[in-house]
Short mmCIF file of C-alpha atoms in Angstrom, two decimals:
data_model
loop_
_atom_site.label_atom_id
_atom_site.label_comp_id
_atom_site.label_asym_id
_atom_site.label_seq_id
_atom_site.Cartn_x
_atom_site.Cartn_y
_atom_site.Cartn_z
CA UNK A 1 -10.04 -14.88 8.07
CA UNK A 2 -8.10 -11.36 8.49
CA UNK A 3 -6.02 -9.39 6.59
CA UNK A 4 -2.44 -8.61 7.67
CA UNK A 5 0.84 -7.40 6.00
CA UNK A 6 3.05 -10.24 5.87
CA UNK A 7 6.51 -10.15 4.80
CA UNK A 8 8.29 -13.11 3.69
CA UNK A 9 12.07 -13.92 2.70
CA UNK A 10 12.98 -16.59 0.12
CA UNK A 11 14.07 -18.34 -2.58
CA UNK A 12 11.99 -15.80 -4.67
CA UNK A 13 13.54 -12.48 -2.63
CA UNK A 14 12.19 -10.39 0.07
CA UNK A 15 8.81 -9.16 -0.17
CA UNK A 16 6.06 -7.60 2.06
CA UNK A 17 2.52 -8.37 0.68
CA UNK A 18 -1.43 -7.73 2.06
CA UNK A 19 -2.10 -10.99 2.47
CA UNK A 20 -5.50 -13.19 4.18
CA UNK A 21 -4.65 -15.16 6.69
CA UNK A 22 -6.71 -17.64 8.99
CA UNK A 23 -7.03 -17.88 12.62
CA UNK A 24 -4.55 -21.14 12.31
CA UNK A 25 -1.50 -18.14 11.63
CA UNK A 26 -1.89 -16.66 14.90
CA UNK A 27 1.27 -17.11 17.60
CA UNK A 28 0.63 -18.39 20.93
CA UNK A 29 -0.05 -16.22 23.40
CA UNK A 30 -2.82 -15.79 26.73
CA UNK A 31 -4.76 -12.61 24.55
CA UNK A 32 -6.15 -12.04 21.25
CA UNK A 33 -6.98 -8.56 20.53
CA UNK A 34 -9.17 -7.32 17.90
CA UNK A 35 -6.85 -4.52 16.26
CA UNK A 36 -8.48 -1.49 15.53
CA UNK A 37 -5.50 0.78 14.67
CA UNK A 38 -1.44 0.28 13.98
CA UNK A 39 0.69 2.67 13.03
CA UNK A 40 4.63 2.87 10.56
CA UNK A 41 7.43 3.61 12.74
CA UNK A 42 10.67 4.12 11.58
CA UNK A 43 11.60 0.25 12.22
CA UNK A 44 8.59 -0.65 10.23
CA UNK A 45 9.25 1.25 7.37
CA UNK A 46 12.86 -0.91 7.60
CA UNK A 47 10.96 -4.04 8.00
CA UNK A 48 8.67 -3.23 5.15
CA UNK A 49 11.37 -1.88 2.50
CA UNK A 50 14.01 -4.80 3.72
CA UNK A 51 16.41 -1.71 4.37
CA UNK A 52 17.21 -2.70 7.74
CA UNK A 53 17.70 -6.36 9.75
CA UNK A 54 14.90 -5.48 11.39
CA UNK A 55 12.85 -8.80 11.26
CA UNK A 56 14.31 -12.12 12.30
CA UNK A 57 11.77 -14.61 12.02
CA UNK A 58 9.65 -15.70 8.59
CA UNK A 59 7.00 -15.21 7.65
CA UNK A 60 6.35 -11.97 10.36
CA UNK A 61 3.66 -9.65 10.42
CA UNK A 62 5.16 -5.92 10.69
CA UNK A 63 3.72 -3.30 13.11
CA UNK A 64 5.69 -2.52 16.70
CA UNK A 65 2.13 -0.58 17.74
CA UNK A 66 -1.07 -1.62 17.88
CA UNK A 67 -4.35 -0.74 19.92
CA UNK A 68 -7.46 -2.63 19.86
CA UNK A 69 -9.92 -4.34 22.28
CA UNK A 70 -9.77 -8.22 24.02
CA UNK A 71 -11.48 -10.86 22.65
CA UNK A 72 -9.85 -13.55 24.02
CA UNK A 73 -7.83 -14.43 26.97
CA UNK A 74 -6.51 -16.30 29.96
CA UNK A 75 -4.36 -13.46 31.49
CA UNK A 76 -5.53 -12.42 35.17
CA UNK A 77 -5.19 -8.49 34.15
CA UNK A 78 -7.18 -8.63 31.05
CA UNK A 79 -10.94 -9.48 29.92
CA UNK A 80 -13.12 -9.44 26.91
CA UNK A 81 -13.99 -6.23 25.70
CA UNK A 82 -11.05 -4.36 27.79
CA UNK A 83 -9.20 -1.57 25.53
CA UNK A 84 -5.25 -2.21 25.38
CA UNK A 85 -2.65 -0.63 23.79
CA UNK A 86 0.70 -2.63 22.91
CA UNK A 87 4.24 -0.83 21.97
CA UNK A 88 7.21 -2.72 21.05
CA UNK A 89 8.86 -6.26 23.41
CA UNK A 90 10.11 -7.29 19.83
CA UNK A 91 6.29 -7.32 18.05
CA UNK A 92 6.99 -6.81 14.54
CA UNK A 93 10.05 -8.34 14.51
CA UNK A 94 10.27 -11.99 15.95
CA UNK A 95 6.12 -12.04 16.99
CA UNK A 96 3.88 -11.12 14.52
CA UNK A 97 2.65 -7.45 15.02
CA UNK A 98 0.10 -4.78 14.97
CA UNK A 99 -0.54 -4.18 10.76
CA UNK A 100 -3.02 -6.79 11.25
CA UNK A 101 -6.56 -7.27 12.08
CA UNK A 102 -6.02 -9.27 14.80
CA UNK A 103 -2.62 -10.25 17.07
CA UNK A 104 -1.94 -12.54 19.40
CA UNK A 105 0.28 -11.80 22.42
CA UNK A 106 1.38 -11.96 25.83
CA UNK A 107 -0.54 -10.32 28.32
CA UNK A 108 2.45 -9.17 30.35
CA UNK A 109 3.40 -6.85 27.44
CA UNK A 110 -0.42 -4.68 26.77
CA UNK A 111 -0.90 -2.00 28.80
CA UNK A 112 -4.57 -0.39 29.77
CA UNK A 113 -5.37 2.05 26.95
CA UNK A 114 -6.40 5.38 28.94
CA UNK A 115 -9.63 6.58 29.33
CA UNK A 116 -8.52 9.12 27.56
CA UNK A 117 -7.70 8.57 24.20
CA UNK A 118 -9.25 6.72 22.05
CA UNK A 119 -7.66 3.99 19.36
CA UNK A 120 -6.77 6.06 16.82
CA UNK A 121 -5.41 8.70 19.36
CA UNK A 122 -2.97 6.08 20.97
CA UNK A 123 -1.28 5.36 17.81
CA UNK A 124 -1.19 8.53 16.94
CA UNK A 125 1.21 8.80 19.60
CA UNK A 126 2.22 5.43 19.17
CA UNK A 127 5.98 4.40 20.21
CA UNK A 128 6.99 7.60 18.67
CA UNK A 129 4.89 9.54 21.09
CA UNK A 130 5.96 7.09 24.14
CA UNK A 131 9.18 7.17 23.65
CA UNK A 132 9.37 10.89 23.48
CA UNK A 133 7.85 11.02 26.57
CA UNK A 134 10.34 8.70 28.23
CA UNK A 135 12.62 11.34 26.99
CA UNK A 136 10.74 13.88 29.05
CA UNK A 137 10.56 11.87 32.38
CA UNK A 138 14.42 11.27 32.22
CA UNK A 139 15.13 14.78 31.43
CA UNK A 140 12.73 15.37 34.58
CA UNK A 141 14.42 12.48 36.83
CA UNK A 142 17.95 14.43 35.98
CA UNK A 143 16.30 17.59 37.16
CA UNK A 144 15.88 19.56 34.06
CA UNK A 145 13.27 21.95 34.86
CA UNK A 146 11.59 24.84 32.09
CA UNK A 147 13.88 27.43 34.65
CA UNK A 148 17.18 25.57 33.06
CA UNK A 149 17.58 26.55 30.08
CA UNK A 150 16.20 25.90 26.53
CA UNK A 151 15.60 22.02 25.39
CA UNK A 152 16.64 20.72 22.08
CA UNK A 153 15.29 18.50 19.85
CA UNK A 154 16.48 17.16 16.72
CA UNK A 155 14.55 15.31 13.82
CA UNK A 156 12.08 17.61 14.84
CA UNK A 157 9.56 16.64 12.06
CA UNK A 158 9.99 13.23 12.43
CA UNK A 159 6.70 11.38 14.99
CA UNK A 160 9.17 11.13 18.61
CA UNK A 161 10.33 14.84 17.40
CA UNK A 162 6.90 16.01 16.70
CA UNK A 163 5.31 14.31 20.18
CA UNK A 164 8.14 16.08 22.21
CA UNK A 165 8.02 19.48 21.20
CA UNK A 166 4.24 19.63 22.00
CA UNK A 167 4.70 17.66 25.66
CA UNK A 168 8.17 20.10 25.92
CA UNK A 169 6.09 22.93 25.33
CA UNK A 170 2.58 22.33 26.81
CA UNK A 171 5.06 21.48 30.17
CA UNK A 172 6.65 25.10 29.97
CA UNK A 173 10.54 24.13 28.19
CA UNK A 174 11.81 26.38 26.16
CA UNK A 175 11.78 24.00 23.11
CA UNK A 176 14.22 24.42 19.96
CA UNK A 177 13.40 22.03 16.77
CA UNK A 178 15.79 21.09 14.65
CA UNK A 179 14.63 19.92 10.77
CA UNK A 180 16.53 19.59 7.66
CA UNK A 181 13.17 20.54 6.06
CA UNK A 182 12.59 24.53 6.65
CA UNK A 183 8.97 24.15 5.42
CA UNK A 184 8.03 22.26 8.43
CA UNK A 185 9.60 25.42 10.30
CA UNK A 186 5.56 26.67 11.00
CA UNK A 187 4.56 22.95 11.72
CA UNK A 188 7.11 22.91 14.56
CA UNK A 189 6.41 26.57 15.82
CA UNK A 190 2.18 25.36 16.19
CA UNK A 191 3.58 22.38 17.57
CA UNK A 192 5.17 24.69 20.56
CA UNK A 193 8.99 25.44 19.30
CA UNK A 194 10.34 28.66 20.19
CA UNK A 195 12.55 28.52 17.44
CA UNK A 196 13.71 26.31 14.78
CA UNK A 197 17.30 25.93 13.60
CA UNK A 198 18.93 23.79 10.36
CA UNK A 199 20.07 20.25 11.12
CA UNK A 200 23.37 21.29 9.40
CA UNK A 201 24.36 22.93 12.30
CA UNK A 202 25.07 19.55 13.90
CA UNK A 203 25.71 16.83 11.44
CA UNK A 204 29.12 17.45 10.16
CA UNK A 205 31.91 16.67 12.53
CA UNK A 206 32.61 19.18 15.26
CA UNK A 207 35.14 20.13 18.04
CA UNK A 208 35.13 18.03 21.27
CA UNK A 209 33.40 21.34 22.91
CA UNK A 210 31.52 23.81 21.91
CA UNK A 211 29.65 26.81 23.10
CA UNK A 212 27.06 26.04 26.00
CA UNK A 213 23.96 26.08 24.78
CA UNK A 214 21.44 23.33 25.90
CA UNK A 215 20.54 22.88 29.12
CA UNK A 216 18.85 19.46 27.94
CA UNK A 217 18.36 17.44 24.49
CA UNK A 218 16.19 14.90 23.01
CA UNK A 219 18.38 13.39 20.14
CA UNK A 220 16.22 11.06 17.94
CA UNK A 221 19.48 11.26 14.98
CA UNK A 222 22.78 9.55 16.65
CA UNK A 223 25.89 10.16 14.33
CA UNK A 224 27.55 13.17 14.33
CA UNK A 225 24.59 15.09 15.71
CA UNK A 226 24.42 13.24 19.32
CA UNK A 227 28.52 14.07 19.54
CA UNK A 228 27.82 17.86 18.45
CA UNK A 229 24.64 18.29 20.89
CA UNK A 230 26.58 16.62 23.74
CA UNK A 231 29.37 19.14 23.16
CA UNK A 232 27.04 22.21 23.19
CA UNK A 233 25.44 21.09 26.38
CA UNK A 234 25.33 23.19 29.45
CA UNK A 235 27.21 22.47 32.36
CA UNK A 236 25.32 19.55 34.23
CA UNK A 237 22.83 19.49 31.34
CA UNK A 238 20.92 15.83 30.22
CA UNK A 239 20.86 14.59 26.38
CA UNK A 240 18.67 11.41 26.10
CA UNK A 241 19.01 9.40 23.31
CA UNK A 242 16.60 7.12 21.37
CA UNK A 243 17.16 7.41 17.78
CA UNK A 244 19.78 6.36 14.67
CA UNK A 245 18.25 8.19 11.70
CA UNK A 246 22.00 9.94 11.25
CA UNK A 247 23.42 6.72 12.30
CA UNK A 248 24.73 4.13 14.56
CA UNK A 249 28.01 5.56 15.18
CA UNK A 250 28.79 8.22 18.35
CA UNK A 251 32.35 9.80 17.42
CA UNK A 252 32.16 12.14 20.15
CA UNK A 253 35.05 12.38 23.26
CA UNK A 254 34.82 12.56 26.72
CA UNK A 255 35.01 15.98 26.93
CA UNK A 256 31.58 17.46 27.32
CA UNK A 257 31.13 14.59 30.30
CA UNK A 258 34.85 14.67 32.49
CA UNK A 259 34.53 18.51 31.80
CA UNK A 260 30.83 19.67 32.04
CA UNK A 261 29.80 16.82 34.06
CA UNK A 262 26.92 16.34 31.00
CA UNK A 263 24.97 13.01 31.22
CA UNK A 264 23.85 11.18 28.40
CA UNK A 265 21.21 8.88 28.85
CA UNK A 266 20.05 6.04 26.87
CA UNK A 267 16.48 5.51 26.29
CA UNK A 268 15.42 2.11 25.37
CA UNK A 269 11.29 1.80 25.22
CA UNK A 270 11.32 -2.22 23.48
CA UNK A 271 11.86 -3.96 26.63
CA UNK A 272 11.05 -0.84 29.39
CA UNK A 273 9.37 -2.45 32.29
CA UNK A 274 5.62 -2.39 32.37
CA UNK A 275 5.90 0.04 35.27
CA UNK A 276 7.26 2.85 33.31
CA UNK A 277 5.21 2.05 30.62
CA UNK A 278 2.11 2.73 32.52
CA UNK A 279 3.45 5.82 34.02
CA UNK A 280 4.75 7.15 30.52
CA UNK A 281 0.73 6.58 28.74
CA UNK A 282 -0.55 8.34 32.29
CA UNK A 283 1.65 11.01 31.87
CA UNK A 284 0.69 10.96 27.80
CA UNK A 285 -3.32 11.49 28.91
CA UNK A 286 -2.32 14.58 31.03
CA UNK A 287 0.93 16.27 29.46
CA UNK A 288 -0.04 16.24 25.87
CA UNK A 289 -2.75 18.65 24.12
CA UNK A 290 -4.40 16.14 22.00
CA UNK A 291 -5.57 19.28 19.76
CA UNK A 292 -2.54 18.65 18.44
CA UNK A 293 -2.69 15.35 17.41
CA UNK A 294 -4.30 16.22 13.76
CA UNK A 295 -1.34 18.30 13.26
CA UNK A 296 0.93 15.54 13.70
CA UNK A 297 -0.83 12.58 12.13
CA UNK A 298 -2.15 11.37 8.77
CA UNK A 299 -4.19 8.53 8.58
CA UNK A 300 -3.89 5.55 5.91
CA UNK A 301 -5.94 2.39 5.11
CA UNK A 302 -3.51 -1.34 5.72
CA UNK A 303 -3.88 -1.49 1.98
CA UNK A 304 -1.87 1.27 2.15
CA UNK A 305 0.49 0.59 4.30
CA UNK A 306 3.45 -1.21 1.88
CA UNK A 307 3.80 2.06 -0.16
CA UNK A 308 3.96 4.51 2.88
CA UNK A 309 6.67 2.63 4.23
CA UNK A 310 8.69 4.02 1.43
CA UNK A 311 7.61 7.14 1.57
CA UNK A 312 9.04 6.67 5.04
CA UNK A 313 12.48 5.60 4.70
CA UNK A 314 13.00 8.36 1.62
CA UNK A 315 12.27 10.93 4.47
CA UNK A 316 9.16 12.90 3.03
CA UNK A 317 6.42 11.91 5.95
CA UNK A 318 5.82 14.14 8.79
CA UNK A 319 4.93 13.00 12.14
CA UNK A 320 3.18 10.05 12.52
CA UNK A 321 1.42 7.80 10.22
CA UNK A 322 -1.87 5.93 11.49
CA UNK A 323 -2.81 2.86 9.71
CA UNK A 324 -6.78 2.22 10.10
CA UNK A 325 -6.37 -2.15 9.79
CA UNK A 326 -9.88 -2.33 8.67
CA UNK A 327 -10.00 -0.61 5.48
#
């Protein structure tokens, strides 16, 4: 027996519940691991809640991260006792995922936890962390160096906000946060940020283009704020984009890209190839001041989990949320 989150969608509603389950409940797959820590992204809080299509299969065990050692498995890379750390390929949302005490998955989509960071420390970054720092190898690829120009990043407070102002800093950018929530102004400013400015600034509609500003961006909102930082983007500057917290929508123009030759770039880190994966949790063990972790994260027991998630979607968590599966 183990105890997972399961959420379920019937006759009797939707509903997410800590539930036992047996061995018998696990997928297939070629690994088991024994999960040690998981973490609540901003896709599992939508899972949890039901306020998003997030999950497409029933019953589904929520949970995009996870890190944890082998126990099982027939995979050539991995053995018994090897420490792995797994971020999204759909987990959580049509295969059973990491708020669990144990998953079962394909091999091709764990990577090798590094040496070093331990569990807990991994999903304290989590995909949050990853994904910001996907951010911060495009805006490298692209050229953006700390000599360009200030960085900005928006949804500051939130866990791929937090994670990039530290690597942004600790790599020498001149890092801008932008919050909604001025009491996390001092949060942001250990984190690294050289200054912090009101999310209000962007989210309302705004002209095609505006005054240069940003010499890069790493937009975590959508909406209205991706089409406002992409117009206030130097000359030649890089936004990436991996969030929709404003929203799906991008009512921007062409301007700030036929006119200032800006590049927006998509970053997608569900299906990235393993490749970059391995390179972006390399780059996490050298690039980030773990110090900093405790600053970002607050840890929670699974039976915890269900009520966080709302905590979550109504907007009042900071950083990153690490959910200790056994207890």
């Amino acid at each position: 027996m183990y105890k997972a989150i399961v959420i379920n969608k019937d006759e009797a509603g939707y509903r997410a519940e800590l539930k036992d389950q047996n061995d018998e409940d696990l997928p297939e797959g070629d690994v088991t691991v024994k999960v040690a820590y998981s973490t609540l992204n901003y896709k599992d809080g939508l899972a949890i809640t039901g306020k998003g299509p997030v999950v497409r299969k029933f019953p589904m065990v929520p949970g995009v991260d996870l890190a944890g050692s082998v126990m099982a498995s027939t995979h050539a890379d991995f053995k018994v006792g090897d420490a792995v750390v797994l971020n999204g390929w759909g987990v959580g949302e049509v295969h059973p995922g990491g708020l669990a005490q144990k998953a079962r998955l394909k091999g091709d989509w764990l990577v090798p936890l590094p040496a070093a960071f331990k569990p807990e420390q991994a999903m304290a970054i989590g995909t949050a962390g990853y994904t910001a720092m996907l951010c911060v190898m495009a805006l490298e690829r692209a050229g953006v160096t700390p000599d360009k120009g200030e960085i900005l990043v928006t949804g500051a407070a939130g866990g791929v906000g937090s994670v990039a102002v530290a690597i942004l800093a600790k790599l020498g950018y001149t890092v801008v946060a932008s919050t909604g929530r001025p009491a996390e102004g001092e949060y942001l400013k250990t984190l690294g940020a050289a200054e912090i400015v009101d999310r209000a600034l962007f989210t309302e509609p705004g002209r095609p283009l505006g005054k240069e500003r940003w010499a890069g961006a790493v937009d975590t909102v959508g909406s209205h704020t991706l089409a406002n930082v992409c117009a206030t983007t130097k000359y030649r500057g890089v936004v990436t984009c991996c969030g929709l917290a404003q929203g799906m929508d991008f009512p921007a123009t062409v301007a700030p890209f036929i006119l200032r030759g800006v590049t927006l770039v998509g970053i997608d880190s569900v299906m990235a190839p393993k490749a970059d994966r391995i390179d972006a949790w390399n780059r996490l063990a050298t690039d980030l001041d773990v110090s900093k972790l405790d600053l970002i994260t607050r840890e929670i027991a699974l039976s915890d989990a269900i009520d966080a998630a709302g905590q979550l979607m109504a907007g009042t968590i900071r950083g990153r949320v690490v959910v200790d599966v056994n207890r």
